[in-house]
mmCIF file of C-alpha atoms and ligand atoms in Angstrom:
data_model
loop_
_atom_site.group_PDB
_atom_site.id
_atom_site.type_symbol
_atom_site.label_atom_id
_atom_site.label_comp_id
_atom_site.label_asym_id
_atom_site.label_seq_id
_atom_site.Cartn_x
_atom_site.Cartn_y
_atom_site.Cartn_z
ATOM 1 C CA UNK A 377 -114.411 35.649 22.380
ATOM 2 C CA UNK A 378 -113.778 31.764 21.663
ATOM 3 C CA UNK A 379 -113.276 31.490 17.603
ATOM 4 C CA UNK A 380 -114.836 28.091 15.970
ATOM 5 C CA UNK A 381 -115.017 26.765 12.904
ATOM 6 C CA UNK A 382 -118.405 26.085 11.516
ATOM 7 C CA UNK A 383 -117.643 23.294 9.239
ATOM 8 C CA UNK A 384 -116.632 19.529 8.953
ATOM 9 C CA UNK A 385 -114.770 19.734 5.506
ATOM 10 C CA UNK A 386 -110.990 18.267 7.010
ATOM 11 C CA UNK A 387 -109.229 20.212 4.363
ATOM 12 C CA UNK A 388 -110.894 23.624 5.475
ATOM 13 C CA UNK A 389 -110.385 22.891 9.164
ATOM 14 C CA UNK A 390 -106.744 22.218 8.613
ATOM 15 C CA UNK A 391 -106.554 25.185 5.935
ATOM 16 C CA UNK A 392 -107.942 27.993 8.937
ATOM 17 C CA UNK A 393 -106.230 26.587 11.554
ATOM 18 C CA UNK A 394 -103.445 27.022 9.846
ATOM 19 C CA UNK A 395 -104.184 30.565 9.082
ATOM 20 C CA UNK A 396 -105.939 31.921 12.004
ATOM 21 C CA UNK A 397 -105.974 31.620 16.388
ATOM 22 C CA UNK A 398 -108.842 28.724 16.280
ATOM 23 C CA UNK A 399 -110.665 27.382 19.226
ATOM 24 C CA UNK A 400 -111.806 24.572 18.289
ATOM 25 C CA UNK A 401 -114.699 23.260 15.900
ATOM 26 C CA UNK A 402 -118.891 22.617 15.569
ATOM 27 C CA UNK A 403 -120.696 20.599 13.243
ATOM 28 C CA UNK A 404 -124.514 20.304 13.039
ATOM 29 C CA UNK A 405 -126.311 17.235 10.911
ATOM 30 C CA UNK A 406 -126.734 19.515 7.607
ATOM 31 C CA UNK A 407 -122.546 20.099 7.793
ATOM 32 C CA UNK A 408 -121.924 16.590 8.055
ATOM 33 C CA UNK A 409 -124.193 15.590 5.349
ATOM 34 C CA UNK A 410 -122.787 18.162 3.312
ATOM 35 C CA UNK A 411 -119.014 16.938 4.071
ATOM 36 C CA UNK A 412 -120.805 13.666 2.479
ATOM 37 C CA UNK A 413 -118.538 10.612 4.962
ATOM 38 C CA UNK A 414 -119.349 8.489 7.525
ATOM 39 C CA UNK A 415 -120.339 10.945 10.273
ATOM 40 C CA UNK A 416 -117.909 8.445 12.792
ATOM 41 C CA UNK A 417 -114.806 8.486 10.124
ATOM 42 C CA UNK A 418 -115.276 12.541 9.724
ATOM 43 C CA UNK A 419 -115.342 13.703 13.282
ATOM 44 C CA UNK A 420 -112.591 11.103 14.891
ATOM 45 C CA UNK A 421 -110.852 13.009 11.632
ATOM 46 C CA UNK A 422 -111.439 16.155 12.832
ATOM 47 C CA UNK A 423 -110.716 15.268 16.695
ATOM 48 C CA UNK A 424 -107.291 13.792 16.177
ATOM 49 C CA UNK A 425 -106.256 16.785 13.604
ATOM 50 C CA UNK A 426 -107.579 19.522 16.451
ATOM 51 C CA UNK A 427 -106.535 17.233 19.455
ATOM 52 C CA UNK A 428 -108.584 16.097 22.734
ATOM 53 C CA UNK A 429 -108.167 19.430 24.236
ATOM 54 C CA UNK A 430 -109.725 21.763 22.238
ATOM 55 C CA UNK A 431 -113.494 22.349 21.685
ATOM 56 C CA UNK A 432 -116.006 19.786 19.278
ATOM 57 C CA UNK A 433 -119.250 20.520 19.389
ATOM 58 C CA UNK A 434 -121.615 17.156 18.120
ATOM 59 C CA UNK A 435 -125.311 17.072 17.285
ATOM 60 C CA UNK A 436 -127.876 14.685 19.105
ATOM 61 C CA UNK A 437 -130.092 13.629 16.700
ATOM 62 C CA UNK A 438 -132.997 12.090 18.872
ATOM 63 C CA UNK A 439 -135.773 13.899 19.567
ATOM 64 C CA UNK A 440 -136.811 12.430 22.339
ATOM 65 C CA UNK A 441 -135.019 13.267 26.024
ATOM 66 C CA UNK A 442 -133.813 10.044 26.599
ATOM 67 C CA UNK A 443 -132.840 9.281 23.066
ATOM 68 C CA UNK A 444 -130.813 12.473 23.300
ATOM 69 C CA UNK A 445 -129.259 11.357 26.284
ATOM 70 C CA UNK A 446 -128.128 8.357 24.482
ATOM 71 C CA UNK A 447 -126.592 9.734 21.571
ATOM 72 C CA UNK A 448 -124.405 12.341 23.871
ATOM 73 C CA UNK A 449 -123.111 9.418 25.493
ATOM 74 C CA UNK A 450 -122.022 7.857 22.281
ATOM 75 C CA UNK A 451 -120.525 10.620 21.385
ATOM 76 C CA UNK A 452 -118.562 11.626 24.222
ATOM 77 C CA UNK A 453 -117.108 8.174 24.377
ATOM 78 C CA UNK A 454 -116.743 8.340 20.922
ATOM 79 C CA UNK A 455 -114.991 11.612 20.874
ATOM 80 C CA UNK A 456 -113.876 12.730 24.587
ATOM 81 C CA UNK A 457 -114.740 14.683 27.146
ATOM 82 C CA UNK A 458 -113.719 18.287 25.670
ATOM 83 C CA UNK A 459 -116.775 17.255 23.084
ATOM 84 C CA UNK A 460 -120.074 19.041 23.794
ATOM 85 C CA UNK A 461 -122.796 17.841 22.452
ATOM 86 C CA UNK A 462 -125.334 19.850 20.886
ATOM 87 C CA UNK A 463 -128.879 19.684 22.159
ATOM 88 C CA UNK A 464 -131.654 21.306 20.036
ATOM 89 C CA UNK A 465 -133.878 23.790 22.232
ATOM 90 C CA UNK A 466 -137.007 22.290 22.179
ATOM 91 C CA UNK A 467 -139.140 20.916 25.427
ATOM 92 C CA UNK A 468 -137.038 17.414 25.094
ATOM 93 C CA UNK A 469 -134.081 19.426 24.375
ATOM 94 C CA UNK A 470 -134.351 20.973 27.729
ATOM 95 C CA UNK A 471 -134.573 17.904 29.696
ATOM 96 C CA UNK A 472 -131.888 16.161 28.019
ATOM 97 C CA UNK A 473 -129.685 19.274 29.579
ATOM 98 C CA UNK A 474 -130.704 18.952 33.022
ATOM 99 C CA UNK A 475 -129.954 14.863 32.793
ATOM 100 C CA UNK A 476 -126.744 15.501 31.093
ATOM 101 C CA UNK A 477 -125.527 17.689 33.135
ATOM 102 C CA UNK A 478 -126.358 15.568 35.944
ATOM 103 C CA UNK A 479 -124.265 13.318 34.504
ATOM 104 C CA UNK A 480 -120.966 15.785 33.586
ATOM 105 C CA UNK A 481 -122.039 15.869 29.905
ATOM 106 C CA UNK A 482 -121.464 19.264 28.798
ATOM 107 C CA UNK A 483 -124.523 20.891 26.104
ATOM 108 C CA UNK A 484 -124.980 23.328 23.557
ATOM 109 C CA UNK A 485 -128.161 24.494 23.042
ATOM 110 C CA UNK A 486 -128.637 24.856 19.942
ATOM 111 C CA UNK A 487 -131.194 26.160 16.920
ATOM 112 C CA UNK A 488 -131.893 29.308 19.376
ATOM 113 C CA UNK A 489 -133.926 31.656 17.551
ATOM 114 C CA UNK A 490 -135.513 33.241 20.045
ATOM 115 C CA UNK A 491 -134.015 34.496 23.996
ATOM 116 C CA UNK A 492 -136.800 32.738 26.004
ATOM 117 C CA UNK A 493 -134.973 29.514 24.310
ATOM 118 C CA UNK A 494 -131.680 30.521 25.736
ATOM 119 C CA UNK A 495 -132.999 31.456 28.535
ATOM 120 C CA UNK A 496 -134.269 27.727 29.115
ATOM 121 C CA UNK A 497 -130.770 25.941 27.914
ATOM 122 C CA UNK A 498 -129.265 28.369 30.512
ATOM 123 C CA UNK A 499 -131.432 27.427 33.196
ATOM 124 C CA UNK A 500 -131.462 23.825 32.314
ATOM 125 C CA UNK A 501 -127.423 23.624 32.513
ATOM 126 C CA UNK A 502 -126.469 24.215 29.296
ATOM 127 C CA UNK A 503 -122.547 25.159 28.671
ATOM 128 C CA UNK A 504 -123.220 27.156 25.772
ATOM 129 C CA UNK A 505 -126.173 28.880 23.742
ATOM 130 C CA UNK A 506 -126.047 28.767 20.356
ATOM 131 C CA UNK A 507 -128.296 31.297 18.426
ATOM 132 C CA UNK A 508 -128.642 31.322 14.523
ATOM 133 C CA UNK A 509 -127.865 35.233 13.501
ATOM 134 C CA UNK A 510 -128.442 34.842 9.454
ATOM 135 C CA UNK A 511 -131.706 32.441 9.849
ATOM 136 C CA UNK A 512 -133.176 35.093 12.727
ATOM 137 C CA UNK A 513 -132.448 37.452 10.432
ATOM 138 C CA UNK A 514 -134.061 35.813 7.520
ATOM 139 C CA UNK A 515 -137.301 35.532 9.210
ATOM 140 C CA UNK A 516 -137.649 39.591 9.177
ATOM 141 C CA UNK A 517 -135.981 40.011 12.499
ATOM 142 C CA UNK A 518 -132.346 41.008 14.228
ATOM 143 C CA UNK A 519 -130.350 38.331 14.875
ATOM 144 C CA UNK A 520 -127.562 40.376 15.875
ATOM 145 C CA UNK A 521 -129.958 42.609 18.691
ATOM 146 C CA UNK A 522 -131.695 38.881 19.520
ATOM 147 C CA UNK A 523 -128.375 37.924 21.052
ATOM 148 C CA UNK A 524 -127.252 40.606 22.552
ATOM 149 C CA UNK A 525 -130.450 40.462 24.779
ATOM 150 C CA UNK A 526 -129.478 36.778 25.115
ATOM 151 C CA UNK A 527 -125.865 38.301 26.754
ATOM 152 C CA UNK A 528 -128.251 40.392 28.173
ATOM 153 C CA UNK A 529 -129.971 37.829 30.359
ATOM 154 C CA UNK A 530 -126.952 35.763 30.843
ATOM 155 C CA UNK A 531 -125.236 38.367 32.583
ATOM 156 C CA UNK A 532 -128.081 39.717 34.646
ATOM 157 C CA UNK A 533 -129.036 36.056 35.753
ATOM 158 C CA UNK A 534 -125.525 35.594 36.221
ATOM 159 C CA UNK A 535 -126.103 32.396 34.292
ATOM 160 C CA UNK A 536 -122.422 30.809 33.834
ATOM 161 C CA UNK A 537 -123.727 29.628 30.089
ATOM 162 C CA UNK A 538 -121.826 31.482 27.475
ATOM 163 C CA UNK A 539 -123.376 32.516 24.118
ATOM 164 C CA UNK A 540 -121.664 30.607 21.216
ATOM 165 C CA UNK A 541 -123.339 32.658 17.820
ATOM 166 C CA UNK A 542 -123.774 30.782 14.737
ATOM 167 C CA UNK A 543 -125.195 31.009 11.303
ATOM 168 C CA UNK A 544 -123.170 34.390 10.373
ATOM 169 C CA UNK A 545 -123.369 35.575 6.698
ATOM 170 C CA UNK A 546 -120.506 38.395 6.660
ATOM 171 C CA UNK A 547 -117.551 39.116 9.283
ATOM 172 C CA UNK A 548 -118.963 42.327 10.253
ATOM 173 C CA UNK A 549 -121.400 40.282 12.416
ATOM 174 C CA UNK A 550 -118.719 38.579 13.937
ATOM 175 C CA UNK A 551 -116.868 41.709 14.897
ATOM 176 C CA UNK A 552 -120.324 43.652 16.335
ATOM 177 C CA UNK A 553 -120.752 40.611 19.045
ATOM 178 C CA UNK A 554 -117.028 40.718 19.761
ATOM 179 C CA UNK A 555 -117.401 44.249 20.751
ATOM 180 C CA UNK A 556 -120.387 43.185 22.946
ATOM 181 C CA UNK A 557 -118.456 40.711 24.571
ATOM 182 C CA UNK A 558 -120.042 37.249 23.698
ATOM 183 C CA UNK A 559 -118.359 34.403 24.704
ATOM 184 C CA UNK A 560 -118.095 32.613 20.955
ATOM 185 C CA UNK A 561 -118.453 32.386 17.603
ATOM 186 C CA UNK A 562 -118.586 29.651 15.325
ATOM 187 C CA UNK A 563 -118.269 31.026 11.554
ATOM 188 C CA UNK A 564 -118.275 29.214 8.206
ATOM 189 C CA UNK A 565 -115.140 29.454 6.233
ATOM 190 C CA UNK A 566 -116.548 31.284 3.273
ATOM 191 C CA UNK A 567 -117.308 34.079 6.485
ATOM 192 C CA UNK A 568 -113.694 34.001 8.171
ATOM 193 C CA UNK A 569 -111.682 33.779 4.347
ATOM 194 C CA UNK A 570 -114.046 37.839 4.019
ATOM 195 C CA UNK A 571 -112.069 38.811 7.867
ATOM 196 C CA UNK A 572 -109.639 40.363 6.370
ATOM 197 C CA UNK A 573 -111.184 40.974 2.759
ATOM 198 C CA UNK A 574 -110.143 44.730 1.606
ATOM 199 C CA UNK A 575 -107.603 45.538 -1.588
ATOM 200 C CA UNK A 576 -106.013 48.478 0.537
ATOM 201 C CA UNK A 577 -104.877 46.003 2.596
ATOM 202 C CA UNK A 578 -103.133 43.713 0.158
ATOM 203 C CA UNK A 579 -101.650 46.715 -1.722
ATOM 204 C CA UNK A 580 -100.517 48.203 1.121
ATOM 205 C CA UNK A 581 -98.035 45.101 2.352
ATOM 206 C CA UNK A 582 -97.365 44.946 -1.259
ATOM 207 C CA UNK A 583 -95.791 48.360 -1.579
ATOM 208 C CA UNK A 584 -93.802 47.583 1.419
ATOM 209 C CA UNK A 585 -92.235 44.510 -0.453
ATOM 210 C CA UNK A 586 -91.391 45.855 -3.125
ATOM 211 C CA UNK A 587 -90.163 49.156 -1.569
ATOM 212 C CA UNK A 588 -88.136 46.717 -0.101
ATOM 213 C CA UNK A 589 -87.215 44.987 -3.021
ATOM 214 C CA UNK A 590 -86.048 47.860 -4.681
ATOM 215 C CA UNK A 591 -83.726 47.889 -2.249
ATOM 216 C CA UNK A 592 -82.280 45.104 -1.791
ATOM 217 C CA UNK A 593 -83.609 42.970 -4.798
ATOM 218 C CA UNK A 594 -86.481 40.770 -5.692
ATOM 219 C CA UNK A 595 -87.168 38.312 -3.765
ATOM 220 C CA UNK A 596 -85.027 38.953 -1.401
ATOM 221 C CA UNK A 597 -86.449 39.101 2.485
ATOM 222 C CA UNK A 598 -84.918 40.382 6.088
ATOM 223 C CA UNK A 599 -83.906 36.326 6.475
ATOM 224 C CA UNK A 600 -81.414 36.052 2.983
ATOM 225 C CA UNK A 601 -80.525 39.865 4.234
ATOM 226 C CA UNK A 602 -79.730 39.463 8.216
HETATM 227 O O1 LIG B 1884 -124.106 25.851 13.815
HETATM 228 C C1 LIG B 1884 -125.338 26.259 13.264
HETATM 229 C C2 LIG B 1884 -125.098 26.826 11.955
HETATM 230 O O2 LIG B 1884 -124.354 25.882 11.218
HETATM 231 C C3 LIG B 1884 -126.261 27.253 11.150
HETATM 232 O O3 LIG B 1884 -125.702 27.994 10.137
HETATM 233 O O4 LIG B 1884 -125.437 28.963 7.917
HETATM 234 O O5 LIG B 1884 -126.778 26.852 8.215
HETATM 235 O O6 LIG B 1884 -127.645 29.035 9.017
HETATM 236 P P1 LIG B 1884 -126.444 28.218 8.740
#
């Protein structure tokens, strides 16, 4: 499962990617407003510091087909080729897909809150399908079942798009569509600082140090000792 990070704050990217086996990055409208720049400055930022291979997904913001079409253009040249652009699932959201893809613009479908949705940015050539788990669930129904019936259909369509989840609110959820063998997940760094969140943890590497330091005296490590 490809690992993302949900955010466009250039001091949290750098922070998990230090940290943690990153894929890449996605941003939606909301994150960039909330990162508060020049949408341009912030994601040639974010591009340089996660370089032209790895994943960036962009918003469209038209809401018309051809407007959409438009904006992914920008932003590929913009941003590169390993940039896919996100494309909201709606009736001109679908037809952007099938013209961009004519075109060897890869899409995300995105705001899926519902399989039929996914089910459409598959069909319509989309690269990944992105539904919202937390906002599903916040509307009184499973986000987590709602896309594993979205794998569901993928796989028995043999549709190549991959699911990319979104919109978690603890790790857990993360974990339970690992298991299920999705093909992403894009998480918010609030979510991936609670992956590995539990005090037996932390005391247990802490007994080890200073098990060890008892031993061979504070501070000292296997590098001063070797
Ligand atoms: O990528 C979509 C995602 O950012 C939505 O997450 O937390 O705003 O529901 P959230």
């Amino acid at each position: 499962m490809r690992l993302l990070i949900d955010d466009a704050d250039i001091g949290e990217i750098k922070r998990l990617y230090d940290l943690y086996p990153v894929d890449g990055v996605t941003t939606n409208p909301s994150i960039l407003a909330k990162a508060n720049r020049k949408p341009f400055d912030v994601l040639k930022e974010i591009r340089e510091f996660i370089g032209r291979e790895a994943d960036l997904h962009v918003q469209a913001i038209a809401k018309d087909a051809e407007g959409m079409v438009r904006d992914a253009q920008a932003i590929v040249n913009a941003f590169g080729e390993a940039t896919f652009v996100k494309v909201p699932c709606i009736p001109e959201g679908f037809k952007a897909m099938r013209l961009l893809k004519e075109k060897g613009i890869r899409t995300t479908g995105t705001a899926i809150y519902t399989p039929m949705q996914a089910y459409l940015a598959a069909k319509s050539g989309a690269s990944y399908a992105a539904p919202y788990i937390n906002r599903i669930d916040d509307m009184g129904y499973d986000g987590i079942h709602v896309t594993k019936e979205i794998q569901d259909i993928f796989e028995v369509n043999h549709f190549e798009t991959m699911v990319l989840a979104a919109s978690f609110k603890n790790s857990q959820q993360v974990l339970e569509l690992c298991k299920y063998g999705v093909g992403g997940a894009t998480v918010a760094p609030a979510v991936m600082d609670k992956f590995v969140n539990n005090v037996a943890i932390t005391a247990a590497v802490d007994v080890f140090v200073k098990d060890f330091e008892h031993l061979a005296g504070e501070g000292v490590t296997m590098a001063e000792l070797l």
